[in-house]
Tab-separated table of C-alpha atoms in Angstrom:
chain	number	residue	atom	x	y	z
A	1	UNK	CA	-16.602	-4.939	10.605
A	2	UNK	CA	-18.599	-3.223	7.808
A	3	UNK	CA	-18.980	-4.880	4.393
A	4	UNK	CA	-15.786	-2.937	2.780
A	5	UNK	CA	-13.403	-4.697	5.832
A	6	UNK	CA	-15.172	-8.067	5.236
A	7	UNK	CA	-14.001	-8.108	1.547
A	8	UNK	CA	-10.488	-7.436	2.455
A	9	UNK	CA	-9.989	-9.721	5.153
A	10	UNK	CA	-12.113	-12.385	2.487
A	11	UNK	CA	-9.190	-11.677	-0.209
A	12	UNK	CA	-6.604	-11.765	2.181
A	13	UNK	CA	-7.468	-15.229	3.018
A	14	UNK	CA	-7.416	-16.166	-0.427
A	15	UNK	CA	-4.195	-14.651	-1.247
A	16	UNK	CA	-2.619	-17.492	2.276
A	17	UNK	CA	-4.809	-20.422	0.865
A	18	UNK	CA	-6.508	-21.082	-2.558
A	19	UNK	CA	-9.689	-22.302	-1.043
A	20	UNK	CA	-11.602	-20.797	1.783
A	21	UNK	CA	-14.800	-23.102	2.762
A	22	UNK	CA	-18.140	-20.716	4.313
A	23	UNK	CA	-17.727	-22.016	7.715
A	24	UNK	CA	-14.303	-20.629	7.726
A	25	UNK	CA	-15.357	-17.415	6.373
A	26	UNK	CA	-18.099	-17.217	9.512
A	27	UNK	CA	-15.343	-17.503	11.601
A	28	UNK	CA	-12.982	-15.476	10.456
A	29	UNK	CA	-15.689	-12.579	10.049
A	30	UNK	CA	-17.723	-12.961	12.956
A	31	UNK	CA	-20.516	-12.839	11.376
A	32	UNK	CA	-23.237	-14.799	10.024
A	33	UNK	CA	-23.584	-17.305	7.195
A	34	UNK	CA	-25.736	-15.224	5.756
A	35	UNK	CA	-23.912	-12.169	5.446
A	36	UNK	CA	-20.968	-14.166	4.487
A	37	UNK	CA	-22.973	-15.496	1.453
A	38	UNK	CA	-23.780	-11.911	0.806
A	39	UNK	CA	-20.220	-11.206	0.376
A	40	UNK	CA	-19.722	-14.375	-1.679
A	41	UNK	CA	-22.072	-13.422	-3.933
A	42	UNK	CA	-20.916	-9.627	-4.106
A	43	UNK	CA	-16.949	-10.620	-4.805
A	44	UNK	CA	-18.115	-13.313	-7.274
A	45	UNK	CA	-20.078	-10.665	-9.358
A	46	UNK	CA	-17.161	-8.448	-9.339
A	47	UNK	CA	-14.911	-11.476	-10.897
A	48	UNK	CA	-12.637	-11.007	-7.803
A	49	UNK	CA	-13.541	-14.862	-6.604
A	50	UNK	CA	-14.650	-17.807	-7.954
A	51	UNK	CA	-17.536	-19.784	-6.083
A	52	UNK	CA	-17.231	-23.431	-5.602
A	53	UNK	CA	-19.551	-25.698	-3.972
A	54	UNK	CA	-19.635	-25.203	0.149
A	55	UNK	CA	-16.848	-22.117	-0.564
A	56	UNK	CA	-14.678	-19.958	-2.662
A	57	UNK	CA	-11.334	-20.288	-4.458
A	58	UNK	CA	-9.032	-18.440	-5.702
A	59	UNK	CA	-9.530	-17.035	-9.789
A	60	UNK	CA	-5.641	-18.189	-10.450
A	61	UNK	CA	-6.664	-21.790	-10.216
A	62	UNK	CA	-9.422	-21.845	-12.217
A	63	UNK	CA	-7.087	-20.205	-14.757
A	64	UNK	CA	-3.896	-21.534	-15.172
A	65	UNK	CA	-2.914	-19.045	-18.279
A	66	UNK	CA	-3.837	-15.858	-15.905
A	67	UNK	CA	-0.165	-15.099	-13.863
A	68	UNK	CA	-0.431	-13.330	-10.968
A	69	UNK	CA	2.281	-11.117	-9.091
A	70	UNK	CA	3.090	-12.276	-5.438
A	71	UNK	CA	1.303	-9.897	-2.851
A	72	UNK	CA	-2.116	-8.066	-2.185
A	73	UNK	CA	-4.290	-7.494	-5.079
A	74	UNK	CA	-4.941	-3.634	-5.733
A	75	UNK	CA	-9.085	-3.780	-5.052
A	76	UNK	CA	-8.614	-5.454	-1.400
A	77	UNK	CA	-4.971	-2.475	-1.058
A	78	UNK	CA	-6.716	0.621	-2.330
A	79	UNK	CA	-8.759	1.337	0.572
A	80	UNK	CA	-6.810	1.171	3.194
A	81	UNK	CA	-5.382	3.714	4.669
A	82	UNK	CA	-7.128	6.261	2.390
A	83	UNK	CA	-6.709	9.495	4.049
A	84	UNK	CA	-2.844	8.437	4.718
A	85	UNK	CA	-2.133	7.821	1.193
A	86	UNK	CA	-3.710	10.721	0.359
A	87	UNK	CA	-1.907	13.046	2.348
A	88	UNK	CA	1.436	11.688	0.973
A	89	UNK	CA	0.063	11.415	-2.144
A	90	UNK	CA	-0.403	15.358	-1.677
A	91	UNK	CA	3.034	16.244	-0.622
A	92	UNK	CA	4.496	14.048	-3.515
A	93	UNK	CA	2.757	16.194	-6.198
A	94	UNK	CA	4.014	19.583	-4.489
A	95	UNK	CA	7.497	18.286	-5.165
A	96	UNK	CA	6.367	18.604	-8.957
A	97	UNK	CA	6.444	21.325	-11.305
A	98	UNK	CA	5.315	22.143	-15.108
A	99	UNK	CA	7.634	20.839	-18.007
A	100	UNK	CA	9.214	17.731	-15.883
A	101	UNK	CA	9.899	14.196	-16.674
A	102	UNK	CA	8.535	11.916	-13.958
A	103	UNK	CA	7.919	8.346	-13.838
A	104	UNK	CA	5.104	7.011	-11.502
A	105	UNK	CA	5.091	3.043	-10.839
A	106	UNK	CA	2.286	1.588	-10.058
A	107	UNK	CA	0.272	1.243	-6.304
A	108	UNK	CA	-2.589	2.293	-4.107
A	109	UNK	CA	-0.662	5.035	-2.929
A	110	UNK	CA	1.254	6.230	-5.793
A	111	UNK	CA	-2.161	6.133	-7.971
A	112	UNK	CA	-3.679	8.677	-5.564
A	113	UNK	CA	-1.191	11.530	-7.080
A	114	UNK	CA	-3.169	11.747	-10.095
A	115	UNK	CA	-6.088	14.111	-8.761
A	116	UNK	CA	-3.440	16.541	-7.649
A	117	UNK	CA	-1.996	16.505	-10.908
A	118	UNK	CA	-4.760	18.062	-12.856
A	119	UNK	CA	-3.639	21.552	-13.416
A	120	UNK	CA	-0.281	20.526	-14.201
A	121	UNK	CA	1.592	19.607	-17.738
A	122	UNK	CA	4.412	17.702	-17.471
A	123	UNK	CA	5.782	14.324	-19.385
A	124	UNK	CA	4.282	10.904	-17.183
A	125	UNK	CA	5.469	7.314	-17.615
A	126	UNK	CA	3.751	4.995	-16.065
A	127	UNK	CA	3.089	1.458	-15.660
A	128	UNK	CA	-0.371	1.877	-13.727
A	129	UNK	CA	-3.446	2.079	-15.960
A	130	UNK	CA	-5.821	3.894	-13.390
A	131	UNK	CA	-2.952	6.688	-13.118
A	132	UNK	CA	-2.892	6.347	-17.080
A	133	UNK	CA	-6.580	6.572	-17.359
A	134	UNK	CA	-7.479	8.998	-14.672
A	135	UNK	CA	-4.870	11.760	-16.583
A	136	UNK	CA	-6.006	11.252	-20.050
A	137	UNK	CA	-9.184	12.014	-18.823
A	138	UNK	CA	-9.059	14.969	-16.342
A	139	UNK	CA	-5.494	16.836	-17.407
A	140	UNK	CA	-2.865	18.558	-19.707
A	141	UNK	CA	-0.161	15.730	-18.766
A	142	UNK	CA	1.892	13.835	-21.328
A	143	UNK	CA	1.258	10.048	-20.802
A	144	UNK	CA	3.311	7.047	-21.828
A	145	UNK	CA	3.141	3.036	-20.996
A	146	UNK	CA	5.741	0.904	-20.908
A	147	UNK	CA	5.284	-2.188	-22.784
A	148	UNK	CA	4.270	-5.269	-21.389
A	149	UNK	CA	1.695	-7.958	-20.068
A	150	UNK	CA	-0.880	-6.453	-18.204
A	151	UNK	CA	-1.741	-8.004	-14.498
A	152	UNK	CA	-5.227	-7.547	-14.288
A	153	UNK	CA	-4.993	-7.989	-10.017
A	154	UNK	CA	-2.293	-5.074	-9.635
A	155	UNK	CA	-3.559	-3.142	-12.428
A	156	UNK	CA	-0.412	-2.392	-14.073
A	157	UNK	CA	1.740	-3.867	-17.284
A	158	UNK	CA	5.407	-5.239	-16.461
A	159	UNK	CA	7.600	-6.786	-19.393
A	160	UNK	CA	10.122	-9.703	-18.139
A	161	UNK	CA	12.209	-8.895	-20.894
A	162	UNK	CA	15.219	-6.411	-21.428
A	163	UNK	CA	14.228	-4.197	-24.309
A	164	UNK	CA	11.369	-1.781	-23.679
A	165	UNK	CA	12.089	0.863	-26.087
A	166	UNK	CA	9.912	2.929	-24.131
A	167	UNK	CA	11.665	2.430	-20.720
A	168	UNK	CA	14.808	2.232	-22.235
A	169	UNK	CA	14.317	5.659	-23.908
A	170	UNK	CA	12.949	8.277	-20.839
A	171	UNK	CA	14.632	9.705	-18.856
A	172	UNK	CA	12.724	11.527	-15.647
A	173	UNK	CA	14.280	13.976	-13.305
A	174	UNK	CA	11.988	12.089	-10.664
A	175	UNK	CA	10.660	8.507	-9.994
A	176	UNK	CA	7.625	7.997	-7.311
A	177	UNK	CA	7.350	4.710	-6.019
A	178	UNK	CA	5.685	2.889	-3.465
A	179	UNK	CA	7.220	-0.377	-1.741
A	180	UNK	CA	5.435	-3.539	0.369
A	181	UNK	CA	8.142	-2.744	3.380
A	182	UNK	CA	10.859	-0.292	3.929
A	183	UNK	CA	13.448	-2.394	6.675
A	184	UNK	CA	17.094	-1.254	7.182
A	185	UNK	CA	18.438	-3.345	4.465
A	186	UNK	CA	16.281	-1.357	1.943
A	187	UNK	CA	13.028	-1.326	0.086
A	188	UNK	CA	11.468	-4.317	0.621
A	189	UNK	CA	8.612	-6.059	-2.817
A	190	UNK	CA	6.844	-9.374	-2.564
A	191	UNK	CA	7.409	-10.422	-6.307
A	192	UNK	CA	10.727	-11.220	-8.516
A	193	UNK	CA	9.182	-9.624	-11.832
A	194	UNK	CA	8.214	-6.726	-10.337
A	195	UNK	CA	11.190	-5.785	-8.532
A	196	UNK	CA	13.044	-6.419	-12.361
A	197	UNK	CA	10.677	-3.905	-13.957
A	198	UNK	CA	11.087	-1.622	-10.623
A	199	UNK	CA	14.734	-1.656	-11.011
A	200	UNK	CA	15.461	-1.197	-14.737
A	201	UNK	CA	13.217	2.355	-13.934
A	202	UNK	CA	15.106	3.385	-11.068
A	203	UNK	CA	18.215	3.398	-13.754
A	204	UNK	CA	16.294	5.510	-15.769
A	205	UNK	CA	15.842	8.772	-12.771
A	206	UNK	CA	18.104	10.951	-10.931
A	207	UNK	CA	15.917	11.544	-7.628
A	208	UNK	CA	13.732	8.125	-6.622
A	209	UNK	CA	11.158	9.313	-3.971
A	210	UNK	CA	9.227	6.845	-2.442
A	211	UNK	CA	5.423	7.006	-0.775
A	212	UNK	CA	5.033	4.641	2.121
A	213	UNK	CA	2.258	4.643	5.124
A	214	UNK	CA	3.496	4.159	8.470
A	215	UNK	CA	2.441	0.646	8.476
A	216	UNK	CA	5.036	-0.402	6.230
A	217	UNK	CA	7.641	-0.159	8.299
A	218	UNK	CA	6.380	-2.871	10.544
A	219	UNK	CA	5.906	-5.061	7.565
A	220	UNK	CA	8.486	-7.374	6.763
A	221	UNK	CA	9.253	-9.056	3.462
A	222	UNK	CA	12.239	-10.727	1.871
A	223	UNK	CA	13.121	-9.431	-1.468
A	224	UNK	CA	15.090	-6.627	-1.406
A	225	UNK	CA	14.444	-3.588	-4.295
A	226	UNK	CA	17.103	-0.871	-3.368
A	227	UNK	CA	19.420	0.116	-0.653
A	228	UNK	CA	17.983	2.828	1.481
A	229	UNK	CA	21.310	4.971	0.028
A	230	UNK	CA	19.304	5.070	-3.387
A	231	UNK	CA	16.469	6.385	-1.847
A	232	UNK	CA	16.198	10.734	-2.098
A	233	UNK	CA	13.372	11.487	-0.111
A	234	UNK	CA	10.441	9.420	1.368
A	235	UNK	CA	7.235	10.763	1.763
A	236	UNK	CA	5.285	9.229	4.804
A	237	UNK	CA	2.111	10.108	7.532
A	238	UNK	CA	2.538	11.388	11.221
A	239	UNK	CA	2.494	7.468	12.565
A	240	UNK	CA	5.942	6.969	11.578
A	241	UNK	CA	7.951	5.377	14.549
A	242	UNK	CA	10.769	7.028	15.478
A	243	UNK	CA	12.946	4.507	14.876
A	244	UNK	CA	12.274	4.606	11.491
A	245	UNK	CA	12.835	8.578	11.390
A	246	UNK	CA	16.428	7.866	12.504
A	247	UNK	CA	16.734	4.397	10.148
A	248	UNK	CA	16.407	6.499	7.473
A	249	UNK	CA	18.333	9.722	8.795
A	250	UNK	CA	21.207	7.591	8.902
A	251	UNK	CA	20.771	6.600	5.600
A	252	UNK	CA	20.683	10.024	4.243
A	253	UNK	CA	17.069	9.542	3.406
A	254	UNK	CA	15.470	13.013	3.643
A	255	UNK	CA	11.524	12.627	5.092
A	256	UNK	CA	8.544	14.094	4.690
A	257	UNK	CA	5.556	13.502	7.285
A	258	UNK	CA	2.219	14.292	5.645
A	259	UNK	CA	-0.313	15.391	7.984
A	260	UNK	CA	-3.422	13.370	7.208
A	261	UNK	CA	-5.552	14.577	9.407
A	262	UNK	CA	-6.108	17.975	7.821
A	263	UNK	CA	-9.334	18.864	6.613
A	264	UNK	CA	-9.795	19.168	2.491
C-alpha cells in the first residue's frame, strides 16, 4: 500500500468513526507506527485531519459551524480510478460542441472533463470550483456559479433554498453528472441537500448524461436522485457487468463504454 492508498483508507476511516486512535491505524494499514505517524503528520498539514493526543479525529468535530455533506470527501475520491474517469470523462466532452449550454455538477469524475474542454467555447454552469477554476484559467468557455454555501470537503457550493436566480435562469441542452450508485431503482447520492440542489438542475436540461465507473454499480446507497427513465445516456469504462448493460437497456438508458486502457 503506497502512501497515496494509506491516506484514503486513513479518511475513509474517519468518514465510519470520528476518532481513529494510532494503534488502529497500524492495523488497519499494515504498517508501522512510524509510517503511520508519517501520514498523521502529512494529512494534518494539509488541514484534512485534526491530531489529538494518541490519534486523529475528524475536522467536523472540532468545528461545529463547518457542515459537511454525507459521503467521501473529494481529496481521498479524486484518485481513484484515475484512468477510468478519465476515459469517460473523454467520451463525455466528445458529446459537446461550440455555442452549447451545459451544466456540469460537481465530482471526481465529472471535474476531469475540463482538460478536454480547452479548445472549446460554449456557456458552463457549474457548481464545482476546480471545474470553475481550471476553465477560467486554460479556455474560451463561459463560466457561471450557482449561488450558495461552499463545502470546502466536496469542493462545490449548494444553496438549501429555492431561489437561485442563477439556476433558476439557465437553461442547458445537456447536464453531466456523476452519482455515488446507479441500482435499478435509479441514481443513487449519500446526502439530502445535495440530491435538492441535484434535482432542481436536472429541471433545468433536456438530455441528463451521467459519468459513472464500473464500481458504482456494486455500490449501494439509499437515497434515491432520479429514475433510471430520466437518465439519456450514461457514460461508463469496459468493467461494466453485464447485468448492468441490460439494467439500463431496459430502461432506455443508451451507454457508452470508454476504453481506459488506451494510450494518450
Amino acid at each position: 500500500m503506497n502512501a497515496r492508498q494509506r491516506h484514503q483508507k486513513i479518511l475513509q476511516l474517519l468518514s465510519e468513526q470520528p476518532i481513529v486512535s494510532v494503534a488502529e491505524l497500524e492495523q488497519a494499514l499494515d504498517t508501522s507506527i512510524a509510517t503511520v505517524r508519517r501520514d498523521i503528520n502529512t494529512l494534518s498539514r494539509a488541514k484534512l485531519v485534526q491530531k489529538i493526543r494518541g490519534g486523529i479525529e475528524a475536522l467536523s468535530d472540532s468545528n461545529p459551524l463547518q457542515q459537511r455533506l454525507a459521503g467521501d470527501p473529494f481529496v481521498s475520491s479524486d484518485n481513484v480510478h484515475v484512468r477510468k474517469k478519465r476515459a469517460i470523462a473523454r467520451e463525455a466532452v466528445a458529446l459537446c460542441s461550440d455555442g452549447e449550454a451545459i451544466i456540469i455538477n460537481g465530482g471526481t469524475t465529472t471535474h476531469r472533463m475540463a482538460e478536454f474542454m480547452e479548445d472549446l467555447c460554449m456557456h458552463v454552469l457549474t457548481n464545482s470550483f476546480t471545474m470553475a477554476d481550471h476553465l477560467l484559467r486554460r479556455s474560451r468557455n463561459h463560466v457561471m456559479l450557482p449561488g450558495g454555501e461552499v463545502f470546502r470537503e466536496q469542493n462545490i457550493v449548494l444553496s438549501p433554498y429555492e431561489e437561485d436566480t442563477m439556476s433558476d435562469r439557465f437553461y442547458a441542452s445537456k447536464m453531466f453528472m456523476g452519482a455515488f450508485a446507479v441500482r435499478q431503482q435509479g441514481l443513487i447520492e449519500t446526502d439530502p441537500l445535495l440530491i435538492k440542489a441535484e434535482q432542481k438542475l436536472i429541471k433545468q436540461t433536456e438530455e441528463l448524461i451521467v459519468l459513472v465507473d464500473s464500481s458504482k454499480f456494486a455500490t449501494h446507497g439509499s437515497l434515491i436522485l432520479c429514475p433510471l427513465e430520466r437518465v439519456s445516456t450514461a457514460i461508463t469504462d469496459e468493467g461494466v457487468p453485464e447485468q448492468a448493460l441490460e439494467m439500463l437497456d431496459r430502461a432506455g438508458v443508451r451507454v457508452i463504454v470508454a476504453n481506459s486502457q488506451t494510450r494518450e
